[in-house]
Amino acid sequence: MGKELILNAFAITSPAHLSPGLWRHPRNKTTKYKTLKFWTNLAQLLDKANFHALFIADVLGPYDVYKGPANAGPALPSGAQFPINDPLYAVPAMAAATKNLTFGVTASTTYDAPYALARRFSTVDHLAEGRVAWNIVTSYLDSAARNFGLDTQIEHDERYRIADEYMDVVYKLWEGSWRDDAVVEDEKTGQYAVPERVRQIHHKGKYFKVPGPHLCEPSLQRTPFLFQAGTSAAGKEFGAKHAEAIFVGAQHPEQLRPNVDAIRKLAKEKYGRDPSHIKIVAGITLIAAETDEAAKKKHDELLSYGDKEGALALFGGWTGIDLSSYSEDEDFRFVELPKGAQSMVNRWASTVPGSDNLPWNKARIAEFLILGGMQAKIVGSGKTIVDELERWVEIAGIDGFNLAHIVNPGSFEDIIEFVIPELQKRGLFRKGVEKEGATAREAYLGSPWLLDDHYGHKFRWAAGEELPPYAKDEAELQKEAK
Ligand SMILES: Cc1cc2nc3c(=O)[nH]c(=O)nc-3n(C[C@H](O)[C@H](O)[C@H](O)COP(=O)(O)O)c2cc1C
């Protein structure tokens, strides 16, 4: 029997996430993404099946590179991540409708001010009684940059340097502005909170100036559970230092292993963390049915609803490459594309049997992306899928999966009907929870607060301490500087 896996469901507050055009499918309810009922129904479905989290992706601009520049038109018929609502607002309603499911919400360190983000997450973590995680992203769309007043995106590694200081600001607000025992609600003394136990943070760095104090009293987790998904060198570095769980992706588990090892090694050697304190989950798309044959049929039927223009719009946003300037029959395995996109197409081709005889032109790229985007796909019966998932876990050394949908809730219903029972039979997935109403961090790591070996731990102001440890260190440094 293997170890129990983490399973997250991956969604977005938009008609289409990674399957453009599928909003028309009878088992897809995503046109209702703007209603609370859609979200509370989904949350209840996942909670009952013991999923660990619902993860909600987010982008802050349309995918407007294809047939561009700045043309959001091709994304619209397919609903490809546009229109898109803010993911945070439905979380308290979903929390109220469920017992144990946790909620991962994407928010950007490039476009959100840390003072405001810290307040929003504290608020929702209070309302959700600690069941909130933050998917920390630095964002990748030029369309977002333009709408936040920039001509183009801030350079990639610079975004991560900003994000690193950003984390200092939010740790200071979440962990170090209010002492554990600041709120006393003492009717005798007439004190809701004790003034000496709430402090300004006086943050003054290269990118941010935030005096504090934090507007919210500490929520159950203080810092929401931290997810991240960087794959570049700077992204891995950031994840190894700050993330408590990391999303990774690849077409084959063999491709994933070096990334997983690199993250754990960095975490251990550079940041002194126990590598098992970072949970690594792989993004994957499952098409499940009663038999392999039925799953293959389901795959073809789903594909018939796909929208190729929408897929090419997504490709444009992810890569920054506008394929409309190439002819219909160009085979992109052999065309030099910027930013490593040619080798990416070759990796995709390597997953499709018979690719040697097929041109990888625009139509094929679109077809490849229509069901689940760039994520690896497994099509089959519960047994076939679980055999493959086991192989992924073994080869890649991961802790679980982030399961995308093609139709929502249809794909999750199929996973619950065909995949989860097989996982449970093999002891690979929980049948209940260890602790009712656990916070997100307890569900993943068994601890309510940042673990002792996490970088953010030194910011925490514990009961009885004159100052949080980081502030004492800072005071020393300032004295030395004088
Ligand atoms: C499973 C998964 C989910 C992601 N979700 C988002 C998202 O919702 N919003 C976003 O801006 N980026 C998202 N990303 C992109 C990452 O934040 C990151 O930009 C990407 O993995 C490239 O890594 P790099 O930033 O280190 O180059 C996601 C990546 C993965 C693998």
mmCIF file with all atom_site columns, C-alpha atoms and ligand atoms in Angstrom, residues 10-12 17-18 55-60 63 81 105-108 135-141 156-157 159-160 228-236 246-249 281-284 318 375 402, ligand 1:
data_model
loop_
_atom_site.group_PDB
_atom_site.id
_atom_site.type_symbol
_atom_site.label_atom_id
_atom_site.label_alt_id
_atom_site.label_comp_id
_atom_site.label_asym_id
_atom_site.label_entity_id
_atom_site.label_seq_id
_atom_site.pdbx_PDB_ins_code
_atom_site.Cartn_x
_atom_site.Cartn_y
_atom_site.Cartn_z
_atom_site.occupancy
_atom_site.B_iso_or_equiv
_atom_site.pdbx_formal_charge
_atom_site.auth_seq_id
_atom_site.auth_comp_id
_atom_site.auth_asym_id
_atom_site.auth_atom_id
_atom_site.pdbx_PDB_model_num
ATOM   1  C CA  . PHE A 1 10  ? -8.645  22.947 -10.378 1.00 0.00 ? 10  PHE A CA  1
ATOM   2  C CA  . ALA A 1 11  ? -11.171 25.510 -11.663 1.00 0.00 ? 11  ALA A CA  1
ATOM   3  C CA  . ILE A 1 12  ? -11.584 29.142 -12.684 1.00 0.00 ? 12  ILE A CA  1
ATOM   4  C CA  . HIS A 1 17  ? -10.455 27.153 -18.033 1.00 0.00 ? 17  HIS A CA  1
ATOM   5  C CA  . LEU A 1 18  ? -8.230  24.759 -19.991 1.00 0.00 ? 18  LEU A CA  1
ATOM   6  C CA  . PHE A 1 55  ? -8.020  25.587 -6.436  1.00 0.00 ? 55  PHE A CA  1
ATOM   7  C CA  . ILE A 1 56  ? -9.147  28.630 -8.369  1.00 0.00 ? 56  ILE A CA  1
ATOM   8  C CA  . ALA A 1 57  ? -6.827  29.994 -11.036 1.00 0.00 ? 57  ALA A CA  1
ATOM   9  C CA  . ASP A 1 58  ? -6.834  33.637 -12.048 1.00 0.00 ? 58  ASP A CA  1
ATOM   10 C CA  . VAL A 1 59  ? -5.423  35.975 -14.662 1.00 0.00 ? 59  VAL A CA  1
ATOM   11 C CA  . LEU A 1 60  ? -5.691  39.752 -14.724 1.00 0.00 ? 60  LEU A CA  1
ATOM   12 C CA  . TYR A 1 63  ? -5.472  36.283 -23.797 1.00 0.00 ? 63  TYR A CA  1
ATOM   13 C CA  . GLN A 1 81  ? -10.482 32.501 -19.454 1.00 0.00 ? 81  GLN A CA  1
ATOM   14 C CA  . VAL A 1 105 ? -7.123  31.346 -4.376  1.00 0.00 ? 105 VAL A CA  1
ATOM   15 C CA  . THR A 1 106 ? -4.744  32.819 -6.936  1.00 0.00 ? 106 THR A CA  1
ATOM   16 C CA  . ALA A 1 107 ? -3.526  36.382 -6.420  1.00 0.00 ? 107 ALA A CA  1
ATOM   17 C CA  . SER A 1 108 ? -0.644  38.303 -7.944  1.00 0.00 ? 108 SER A CA  1
ATOM   18 C CA  . ASN A 1 135 ? -1.625  30.562 -4.864  1.00 0.00 ? 135 ASN A CA  1
ATOM   19 C CA  . ILE A 1 136 ? 1.175   33.101 -5.195  1.00 0.00 ? 136 ILE A CA  1
ATOM   20 C CA  . VAL A 1 137 ? 1.735   34.125 -8.823  1.00 0.00 ? 137 VAL A CA  1
ATOM   21 C CA  . THR A 1 138 ? 3.817   36.848 -10.437 1.00 0.00 ? 138 THR A CA  1
ATOM   22 C CA  . SER A 1 139 ? 1.516   36.871 -13.551 1.00 0.00 ? 139 SER A CA  1
ATOM   23 C CA  . TYR A 1 140 ? 2.452   36.382 -17.196 1.00 0.00 ? 140 TYR A CA  1
ATOM   24 C CA  . LEU A 1 141 ? 0.159   38.406 -19.493 1.00 0.00 ? 141 LEU A CA  1
ATOM   25 C CA  . HIS A 1 156 ? 10.578  38.018 -15.371 1.00 0.00 ? 156 HIS A CA  1
ATOM   26 C CA  . ASP A 1 157 ? 13.277  37.681 -12.659 1.00 0.00 ? 157 ASP A CA  1
ATOM   27 C CA  . ARG A 1 159 ? 9.000   40.135 -10.801 1.00 0.00 ? 159 ARG A CA  1
ATOM   28 C CA  . TYR A 1 160 ? 10.340  37.420 -8.503  1.00 0.00 ? 160 TYR A CA  1
ATOM   29 C CA  . GLN A 1 228 ? 3.093   28.428 -5.753  1.00 0.00 ? 228 GLN A CA  1
ATOM   30 C CA  . ALA A 1 229 ? 3.902   27.160 -9.257  1.00 0.00 ? 229 ALA A CA  1
ATOM   31 C CA  . GLY A 1 230 ? 7.153   28.634 -10.552 1.00 0.00 ? 230 GLY A CA  1
ATOM   32 C CA  . THR A 1 231 ? 9.124   26.457 -12.943 1.00 0.00 ? 231 THR A CA  1
ATOM   33 C CA  . SER A 1 232 ? 11.947  28.827 -13.968 1.00 0.00 ? 232 SER A CA  1
ATOM   34 C CA  . ALA A 1 233 ? 15.151  29.050 -11.910 1.00 0.00 ? 233 ALA A CA  1
ATOM   35 C CA  . ALA A 1 234 ? 13.810  32.169 -10.157 1.00 0.00 ? 234 ALA A CA  1
ATOM   36 C CA  . GLY A 1 235 ? 10.425  30.487 -9.683  1.00 0.00 ? 235 GLY A CA  1
ATOM   37 C CA  . LYS A 1 236 ? 11.949  27.393 -8.083  1.00 0.00 ? 236 LYS A CA  1
ATOM   38 C CA  . ILE A 1 246 ? 3.959   23.584 -5.187  1.00 0.00 ? 246 ILE A CA  1
ATOM   39 C CA  . PHE A 1 247 ? 2.190   22.832 -8.471  1.00 0.00 ? 247 PHE A CA  1
ATOM   40 C CA  . VAL A 1 248 ? 4.323   21.271 -11.144 1.00 0.00 ? 248 VAL A CA  1
ATOM   41 C CA  . GLY A 1 249 ? 3.522   20.099 -14.645 1.00 0.00 ? 249 GLY A CA  1
ATOM   42 C CA  . VAL A 1 281 ? 1.339   18.203 -6.680  1.00 0.00 ? 281 VAL A CA  1
ATOM   43 C CA  . ALA A 1 282 ? 1.270   17.651 -10.429 1.00 0.00 ? 282 ALA A CA  1
ATOM   44 C CA  . GLY A 1 283 ? -1.319  19.179 -12.722 1.00 0.00 ? 283 GLY A CA  1
ATOM   45 C CA  . ILE A 1 284 ? -3.089  16.512 -14.744 1.00 0.00 ? 284 ILE A CA  1
ATOM   46 C CA  . TRP A 1 318 ? 0.911   31.296 -22.406 1.00 0.00 ? 318 TRP A CA  1
ATOM   47 C CA  . GLN A 1 375 ? -1.368  19.433 -18.861 1.00 0.00 ? 375 GLN A CA  1
ATOM   48 C CA  . ASN A 1 402 ? -4.130  18.971 -9.143  1.00 0.00 ? 402 ASN A CA  1
HETATM 49 C C1  . LIG B 2 .   ? -0.930  24.077 -12.051 1.00 0.00 ? 1   LIG B C1  1
HETATM 50 C C2  . LIG B 2 .   ? -0.538  25.501 -12.343 1.00 0.00 ? 1   LIG B C2  1
HETATM 51 C C3  . LIG B 2 .   ? -1.442  26.510 -12.070 1.00 0.00 ? 1   LIG B C3  1
HETATM 52 C C4  . LIG B 2 .   ? -1.136  27.850 -12.346 1.00 0.00 ? 1   LIG B C4  1
HETATM 53 N N1  . LIG B 2 .   ? -2.075  28.809 -12.112 1.00 0.00 ? 1   LIG B N1  1
HETATM 54 C C5  . LIG B 2 .   ? -1.799  30.089 -12.443 1.00 0.00 ? 1   LIG B C5  1
HETATM 55 C C6  . LIG B 2 .   ? -2.784  31.096 -12.286 1.00 0.00 ? 1   LIG B C6  1
HETATM 56 O O1  . LIG B 2 .   ? -3.904  30.835 -11.880 1.00 0.00 ? 1   LIG B O1  1
HETATM 57 N N2  . LIG B 2 .   ? -2.460  32.366 -12.596 1.00 0.00 ? 1   LIG B N2  1
HETATM 58 C C7  . LIG B 2 .   ? -1.220  32.718 -13.060 1.00 0.00 ? 1   LIG B C7  1
HETATM 59 O O2  . LIG B 2 .   ? -0.997  33.909 -13.308 1.00 0.00 ? 1   LIG B O2  1
HETATM 60 N N3  . LIG B 2 .   ? -0.266  31.767 -13.230 1.00 0.00 ? 1   LIG B N3  1
HETATM 61 C C8  . LIG B 2 .   ? -0.541  30.478 -12.955 1.00 0.00 ? 1   LIG B C8  1
HETATM 62 N N4  . LIG B 2 .   ? 0.413   29.516 -13.177 1.00 0.00 ? 1   LIG B N4  1
HETATM 63 C C9  . LIG B 2 .   ? 1.703   29.901 -13.761 1.00 0.00 ? 1   LIG B C9  1
HETATM 64 C C10 . LIG B 2 .   ? 2.767   30.013 -12.706 1.00 0.00 ? 1   LIG B C10 1
HETATM 65 O O3  . LIG B 2 .   ? 2.432   30.986 -11.737 1.00 0.00 ? 1   LIG B O3  1
HETATM 66 C C11 . LIG B 2 .   ? 4.119   30.369 -13.348 1.00 0.00 ? 1   LIG B C11 1
HETATM 67 O O4  . LIG B 2 .   ? 4.066   31.643 -13.934 1.00 0.00 ? 1   LIG B O4  1
HETATM 68 C C12 . LIG B 2 .   ? 4.501   29.354 -14.394 1.00 0.00 ? 1   LIG B C12 1
HETATM 69 O O5  . LIG B 2 .   ? 4.490   28.054 -13.849 1.00 0.00 ? 1   LIG B O5  1
HETATM 70 C C13 . LIG B 2 .   ? 5.883   29.657 -15.008 1.00 0.00 ? 1   LIG B C13 1
HETATM 71 O O6  . LIG B 2 .   ? 6.885   29.644 -14.031 1.00 0.00 ? 1   LIG B O6  1
HETATM 72 P P1  . LIG B 2 .   ? 7.865   30.855 -13.831 1.00 0.00 ? 1   LIG B P1  1
HETATM 73 O O7  . LIG B 2 .   ? 7.037   32.021 -13.378 1.00 0.00 ? 1   LIG B O7  1
HETATM 74 O O8  . LIG B 2 .   ? 8.841   30.432 -12.790 1.00 0.00 ? 1   LIG B O8  1
HETATM 75 O O9  . LIG B 2 .   ? 8.497   31.121 -15.158 1.00 0.00 ? 1   LIG B O9  1
HETATM 76 C C14 . LIG B 2 .   ? 0.123   28.180 -12.905 1.00 0.00 ? 1   LIG B C14 1
HETATM 77 C C15 . LIG B 2 .   ? 1.038   27.152 -13.165 1.00 0.00 ? 1   LIG B C15 1
HETATM 78 C C16 . LIG B 2 .   ? 0.723   25.823 -12.910 1.00 0.00 ? 1   LIG B C16 1
HETATM 79 C C17 . LIG B 2 .   ? 1.736   24.753 -13.231 1.00 0.00 ? 1   LIG B C17 1
#
